[in-house]
XYZ file of C-alpha atoms in Angstrom:
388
model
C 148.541 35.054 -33.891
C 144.714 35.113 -32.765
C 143.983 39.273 -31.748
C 141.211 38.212 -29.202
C 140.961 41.728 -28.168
C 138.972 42.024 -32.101
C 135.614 42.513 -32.313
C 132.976 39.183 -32.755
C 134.588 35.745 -33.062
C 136.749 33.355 -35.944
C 134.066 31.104 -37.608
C 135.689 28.237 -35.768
C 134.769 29.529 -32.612
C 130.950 28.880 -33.703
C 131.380 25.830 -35.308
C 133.169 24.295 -32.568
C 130.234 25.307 -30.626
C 127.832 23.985 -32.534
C 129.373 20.717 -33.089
C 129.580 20.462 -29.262
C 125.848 20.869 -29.005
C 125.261 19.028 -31.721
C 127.044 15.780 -29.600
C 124.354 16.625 -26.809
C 121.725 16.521 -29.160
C 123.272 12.890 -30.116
C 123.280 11.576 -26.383
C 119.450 12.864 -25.705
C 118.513 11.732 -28.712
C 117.507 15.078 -30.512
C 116.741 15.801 -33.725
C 117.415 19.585 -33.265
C 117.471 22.422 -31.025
C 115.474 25.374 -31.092
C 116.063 28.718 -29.759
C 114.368 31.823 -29.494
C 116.739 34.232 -26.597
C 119.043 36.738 -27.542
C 121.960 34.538 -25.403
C 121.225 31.701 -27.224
C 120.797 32.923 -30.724
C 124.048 35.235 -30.670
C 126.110 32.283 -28.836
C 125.378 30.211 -31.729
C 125.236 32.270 -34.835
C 126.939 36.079 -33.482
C 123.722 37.431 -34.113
C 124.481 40.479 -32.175
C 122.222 43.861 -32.356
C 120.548 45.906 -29.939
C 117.054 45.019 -32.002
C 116.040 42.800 -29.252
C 115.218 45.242 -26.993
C 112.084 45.583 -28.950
C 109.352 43.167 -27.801
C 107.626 43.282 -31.014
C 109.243 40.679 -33.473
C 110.545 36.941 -32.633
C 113.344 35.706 -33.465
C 114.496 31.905 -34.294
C 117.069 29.667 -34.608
C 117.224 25.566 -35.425
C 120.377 23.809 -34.687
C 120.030 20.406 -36.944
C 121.687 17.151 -35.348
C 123.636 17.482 -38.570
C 124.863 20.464 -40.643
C 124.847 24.502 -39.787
C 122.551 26.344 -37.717
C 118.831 27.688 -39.601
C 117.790 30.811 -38.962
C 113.818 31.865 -39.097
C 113.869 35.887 -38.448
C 111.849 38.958 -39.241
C 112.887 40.049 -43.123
C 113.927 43.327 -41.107
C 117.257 40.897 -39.599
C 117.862 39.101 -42.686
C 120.910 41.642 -44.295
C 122.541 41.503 -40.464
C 121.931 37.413 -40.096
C 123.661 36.924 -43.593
C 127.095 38.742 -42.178
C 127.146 35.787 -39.887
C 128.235 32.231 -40.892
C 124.728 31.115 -41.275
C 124.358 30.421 -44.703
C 119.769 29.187 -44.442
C 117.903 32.179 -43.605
C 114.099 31.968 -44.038
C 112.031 35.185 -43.507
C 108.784 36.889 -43.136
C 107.008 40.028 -42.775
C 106.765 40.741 -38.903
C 105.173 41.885 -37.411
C 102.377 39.546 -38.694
C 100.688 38.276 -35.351
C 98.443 36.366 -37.057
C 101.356 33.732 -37.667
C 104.635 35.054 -36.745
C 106.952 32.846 -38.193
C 105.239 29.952 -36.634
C 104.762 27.624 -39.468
C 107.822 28.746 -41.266
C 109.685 27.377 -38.174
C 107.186 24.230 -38.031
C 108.037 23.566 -40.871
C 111.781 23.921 -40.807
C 111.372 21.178 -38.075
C 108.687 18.959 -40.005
C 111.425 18.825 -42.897
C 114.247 17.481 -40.717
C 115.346 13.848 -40.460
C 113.024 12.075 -37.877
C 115.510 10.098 -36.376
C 114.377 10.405 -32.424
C 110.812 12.401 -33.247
C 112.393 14.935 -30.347
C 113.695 18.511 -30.426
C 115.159 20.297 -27.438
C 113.965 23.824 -26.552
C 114.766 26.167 -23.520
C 111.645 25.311 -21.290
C 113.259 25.012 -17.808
C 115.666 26.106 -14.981
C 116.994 30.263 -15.388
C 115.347 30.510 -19.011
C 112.806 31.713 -20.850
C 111.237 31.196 -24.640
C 110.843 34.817 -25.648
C 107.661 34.302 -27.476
C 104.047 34.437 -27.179
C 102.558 31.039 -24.816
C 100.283 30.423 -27.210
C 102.440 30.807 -30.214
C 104.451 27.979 -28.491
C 101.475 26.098 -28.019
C 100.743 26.172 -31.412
C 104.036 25.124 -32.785
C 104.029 22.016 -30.443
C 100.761 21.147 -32.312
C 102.658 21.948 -35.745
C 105.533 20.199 -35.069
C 105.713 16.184 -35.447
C 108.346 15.676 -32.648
C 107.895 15.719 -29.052
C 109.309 19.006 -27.682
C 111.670 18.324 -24.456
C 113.692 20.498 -21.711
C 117.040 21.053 -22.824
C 117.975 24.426 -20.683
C 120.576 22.383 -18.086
C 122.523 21.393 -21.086
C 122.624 24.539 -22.636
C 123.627 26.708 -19.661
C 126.250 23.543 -19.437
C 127.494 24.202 -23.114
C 127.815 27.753 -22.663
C 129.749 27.066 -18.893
C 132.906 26.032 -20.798
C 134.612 29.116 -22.082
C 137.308 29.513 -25.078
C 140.044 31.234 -24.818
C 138.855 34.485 -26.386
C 135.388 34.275 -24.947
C 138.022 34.196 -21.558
C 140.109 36.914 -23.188
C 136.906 39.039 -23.676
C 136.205 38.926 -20.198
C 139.685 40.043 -19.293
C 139.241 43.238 -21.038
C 135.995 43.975 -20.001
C 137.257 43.258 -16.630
C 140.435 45.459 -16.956
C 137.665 48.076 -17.926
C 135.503 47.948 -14.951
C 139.084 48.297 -13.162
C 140.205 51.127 -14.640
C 136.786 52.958 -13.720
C 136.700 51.962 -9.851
C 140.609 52.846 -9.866
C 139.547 56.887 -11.047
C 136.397 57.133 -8.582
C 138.897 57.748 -5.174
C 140.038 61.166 -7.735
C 136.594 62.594 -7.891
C 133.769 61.365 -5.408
C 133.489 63.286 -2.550
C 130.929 64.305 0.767
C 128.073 66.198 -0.458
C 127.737 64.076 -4.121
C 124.923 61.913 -4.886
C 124.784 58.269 -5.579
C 123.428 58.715 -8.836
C 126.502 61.572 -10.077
C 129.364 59.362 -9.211
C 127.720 56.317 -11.122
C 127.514 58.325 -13.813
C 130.636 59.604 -13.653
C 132.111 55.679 -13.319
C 129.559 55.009 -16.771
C 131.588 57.942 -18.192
C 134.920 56.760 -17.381
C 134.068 53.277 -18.595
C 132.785 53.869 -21.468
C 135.170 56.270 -22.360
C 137.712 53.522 -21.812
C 136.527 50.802 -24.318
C 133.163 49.734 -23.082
C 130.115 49.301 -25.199
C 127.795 49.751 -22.444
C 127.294 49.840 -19.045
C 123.849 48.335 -18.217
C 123.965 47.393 -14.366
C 125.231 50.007 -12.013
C 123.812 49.633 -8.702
C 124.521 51.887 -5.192
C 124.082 51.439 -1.863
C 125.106 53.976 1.163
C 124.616 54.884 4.844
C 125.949 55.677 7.379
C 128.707 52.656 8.468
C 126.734 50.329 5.788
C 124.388 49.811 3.714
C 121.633 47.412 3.748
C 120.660 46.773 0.139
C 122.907 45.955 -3.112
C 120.324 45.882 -5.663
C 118.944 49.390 -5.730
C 120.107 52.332 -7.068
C 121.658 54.417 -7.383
C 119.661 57.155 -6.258
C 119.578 61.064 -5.747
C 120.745 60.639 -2.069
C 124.077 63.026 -0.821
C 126.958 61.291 0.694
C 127.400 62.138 3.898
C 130.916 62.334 5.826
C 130.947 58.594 7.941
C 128.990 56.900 4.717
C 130.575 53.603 3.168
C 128.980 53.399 -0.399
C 128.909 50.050 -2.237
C 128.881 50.207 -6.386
C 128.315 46.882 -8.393
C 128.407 47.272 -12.075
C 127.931 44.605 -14.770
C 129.748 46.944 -17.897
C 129.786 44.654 -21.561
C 132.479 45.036 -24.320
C 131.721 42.961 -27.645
C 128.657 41.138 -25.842
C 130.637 40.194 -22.429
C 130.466 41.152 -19.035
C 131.992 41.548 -16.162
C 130.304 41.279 -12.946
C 132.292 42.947 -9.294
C 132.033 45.581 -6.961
C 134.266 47.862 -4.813
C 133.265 49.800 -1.428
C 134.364 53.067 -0.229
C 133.971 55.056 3.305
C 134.040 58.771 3.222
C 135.678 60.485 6.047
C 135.816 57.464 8.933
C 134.237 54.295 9.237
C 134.406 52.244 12.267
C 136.521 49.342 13.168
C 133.164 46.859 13.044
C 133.311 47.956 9.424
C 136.610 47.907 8.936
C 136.446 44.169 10.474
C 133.725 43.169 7.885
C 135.630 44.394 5.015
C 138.283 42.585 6.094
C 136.319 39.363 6.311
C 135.104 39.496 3.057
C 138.461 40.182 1.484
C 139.805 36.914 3.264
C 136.700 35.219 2.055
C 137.606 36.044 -1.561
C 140.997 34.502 -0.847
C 139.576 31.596 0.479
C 136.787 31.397 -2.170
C 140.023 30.710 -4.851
C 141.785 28.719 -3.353
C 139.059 26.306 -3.668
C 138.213 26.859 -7.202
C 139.875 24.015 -9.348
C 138.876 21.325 -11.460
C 136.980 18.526 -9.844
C 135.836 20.627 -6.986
C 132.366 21.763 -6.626
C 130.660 25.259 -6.213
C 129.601 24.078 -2.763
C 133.349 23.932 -1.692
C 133.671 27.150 -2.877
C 130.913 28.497 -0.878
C 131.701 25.923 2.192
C 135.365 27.789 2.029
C 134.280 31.548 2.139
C 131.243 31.040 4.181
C 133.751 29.086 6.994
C 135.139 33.054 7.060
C 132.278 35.106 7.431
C 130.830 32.809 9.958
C 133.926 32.657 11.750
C 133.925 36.685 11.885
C 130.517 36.755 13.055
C 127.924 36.775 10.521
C 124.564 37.517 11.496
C 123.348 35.843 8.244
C 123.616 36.280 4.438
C 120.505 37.529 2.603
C 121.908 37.145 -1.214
C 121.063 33.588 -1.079
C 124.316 32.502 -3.172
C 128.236 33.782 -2.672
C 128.651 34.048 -6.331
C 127.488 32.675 -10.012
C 128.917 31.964 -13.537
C 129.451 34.970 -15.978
C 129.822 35.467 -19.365
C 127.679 36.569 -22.495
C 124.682 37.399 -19.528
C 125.585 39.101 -16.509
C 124.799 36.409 -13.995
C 124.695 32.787 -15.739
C 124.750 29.232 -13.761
C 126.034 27.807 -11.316
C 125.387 29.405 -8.433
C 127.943 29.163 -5.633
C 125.735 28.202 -2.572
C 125.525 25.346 -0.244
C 123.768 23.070 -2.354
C 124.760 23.245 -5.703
C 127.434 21.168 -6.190
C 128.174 21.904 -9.910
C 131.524 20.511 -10.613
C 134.019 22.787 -11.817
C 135.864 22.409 -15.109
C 138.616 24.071 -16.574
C 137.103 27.377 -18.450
C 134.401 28.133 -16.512
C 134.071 32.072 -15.773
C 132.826 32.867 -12.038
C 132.177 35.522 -9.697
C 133.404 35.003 -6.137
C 130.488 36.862 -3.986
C 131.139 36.799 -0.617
C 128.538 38.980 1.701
C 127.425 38.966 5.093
C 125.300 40.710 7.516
C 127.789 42.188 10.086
C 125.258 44.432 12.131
C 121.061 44.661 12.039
C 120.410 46.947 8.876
C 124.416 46.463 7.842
C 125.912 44.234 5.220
C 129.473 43.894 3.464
C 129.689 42.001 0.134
C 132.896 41.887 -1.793
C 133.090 40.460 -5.581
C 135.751 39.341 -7.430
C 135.481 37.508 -11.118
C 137.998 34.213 -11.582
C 138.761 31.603 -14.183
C 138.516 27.984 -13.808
C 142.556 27.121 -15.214
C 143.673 23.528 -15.229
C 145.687 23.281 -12.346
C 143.569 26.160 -10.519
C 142.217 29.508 -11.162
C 143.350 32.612 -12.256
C 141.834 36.190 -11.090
C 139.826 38.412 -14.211
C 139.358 41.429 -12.291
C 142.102 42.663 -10.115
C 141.561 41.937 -6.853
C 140.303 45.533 -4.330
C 142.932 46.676 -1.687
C 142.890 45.002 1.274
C 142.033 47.162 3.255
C 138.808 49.349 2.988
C 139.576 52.836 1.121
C 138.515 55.794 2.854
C 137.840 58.595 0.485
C 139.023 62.025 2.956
């Protein structure tokens, strides 16, 4: 039996991704694939370390049309890329800006079978290549194969979820729970935002999570008017409803949902919003199955909030995909229209603007099943909790 609650992943796992891409690369007529992001790299070889939050060295993978993924990294990487199951690793000295691995990876490329003279790289739509411009500039001069956009498939690869990628969630999920379940216990008038987040990290961490890297508060009086701020030194005051949001990671996965809280009394307005959004949620998964769209699921919990009298909704989307980044595609919003597939991991975002200078969003994270979907995080109370 499979313990998907272990750390990393069964070397199936990545070679049943790889031979996935590796069909793509067959129907666009690639020769390889070439990646440079910490997303990428770990999806495809577990390549996991906190190194990447230095700026300084690059970092490179080639996925052939045929045969195991190549790895092109810093000598510093080389012991941790060898305890994956990438057997090629080719290294340097960085930081040598001079050529940074450039022609070792040109030439990795330039030794390849030239069978469609094309190789796909992350160039387009919610990606980045995390390398200099010009060092990509050069490498397209290097390189005897056209370079092309291949960032739609990719985010479409890593849409479809395993089972333990799933399972991962679940626990990072159960996580998140546990800490919004404690914060009722301790947060009171007279406490700033920025001491009960920390007291949430706490409680989080100290429950099995590796880190807790988005933690965002909003409060005032009856609302709140941002959800990306935060949190900050200011003191809850008795009538306050305070929003939290937290993206917390266990083994390289996220979860992504939030919970709100009044203190003292909130007003039946309020009440009414939080009450909206909740049905919205409901509504929201209902519509999330196989063969429907993200545009359904936003048609089905925006129906709700404009029913109960939204003023508008200035998030731009009711929701997103989620896994090994915090917010991945689709996004849920009127025009999207992604189909849905069995697997996929989503957030169910509902928020409106009840009042000028109020809003109310509610998040939830859901699987795509076969037959349906199946809720991640467990769902808030109905009702809105007011902390006394």
């Amino acid at each position: 039996m499979i313990n998907y609650l272990q750390r990393g992943f069964e070397q199936s796992e990545f070679e049943e991704r790889t031979a996935r891409a590796q069909k793509v690369m067959h129907n666009m007529k690639l020769d390889a694939m070439f990646f440079t992001t910490e997303p990428n790299v770990r999806y495809f070889t577990g390549f996991h370390t906190q190194f990447w939050k230095s700026p300084t060295r690059p970092w490179f993978i080639v996925i052939p049309v045929e045969g195991k993924p190549i790895a092109v990294v810093p000598e510093i990487g080389a012991s941790g890329m060898a305890e994956t199951w990438v057997d090629d690793i080719i290294t340097w000295p960085s930081p040598r800006p001079e050529d940074d691995g450039i022609s070792l990876v040109a030439d990795t490329l330039n030794m390849l079978p030239n069978r469609y003279g094309r190789v796909g790289a992350t160039l387009g739509i919610e990606s980045h290549l995390r390398m200099p411009i010009n060092n990509y500039l050069q490498l397209t001069e290097k390189v005897n194969k056209e370079f092309v956009d291949i960032s739609l498939a990719v985010h479409e690869l890593r849409q479809i979820k395993s089972q333990a990628e799933i399972e991962k969630t679940r626990e990072v999920c159960r996580i998140t729970n546990f800490g919004f379940n404690k914060l009722p216990s301790y947060a009171r008038v007279g406490m700033t935002e920025r001491e009960i987040c920390k007291q949430l990290r706490i409680d989080m961490l100290q429950e099995g999570a590796d880190e807790c890297p988005y933690i965002i508060a909003g409060s005032g009086y009856d609302g709140y008017d941002s959800i990306i701020m935060g949190p900050t030194d200011r003191a809850i005051e008795d009538g306050d409803v305070l929003i939290i949001d937290t993206g917390a990671a266990r083994d390289g996965y996220f979860s992504d949902f939030d919970r709100n809280w009044a203190f003292g009394h909130a007003s039946e307005q309020t009440k009414a919003a939080y009450r909206a959004t909740y049905e919205a949620t409901t509504k929201g998964f209902e519509a999330a199955r196989p063969g429907a769209t993200t545009t359904d699921i936003y048609n089905a919990m925006w129906g709700v909030l404009e029913a109960n009298g939204a003023l508008g909704n200035d998030v731009g989307r009711l929701g997103h995909g989620l896994g090994i980044e915090l917010t991945e595609r689709p996004s849920i919003t009127a025009t999207d229209n992604s189909v849905l597939k069995a697997g996929m991991i989503m957030t169910l975002e509902p928020g409106m603007v009840y009042a000028p200078g109020k809003s109310m969003v509610h998040e939830e994270n859901i699987v795509i099943t076969e037959d349906g979907a199946e809720w991640l995080s467990v769902r808030a109370e109905p009702e809105l909790i007011i902390i006394k």
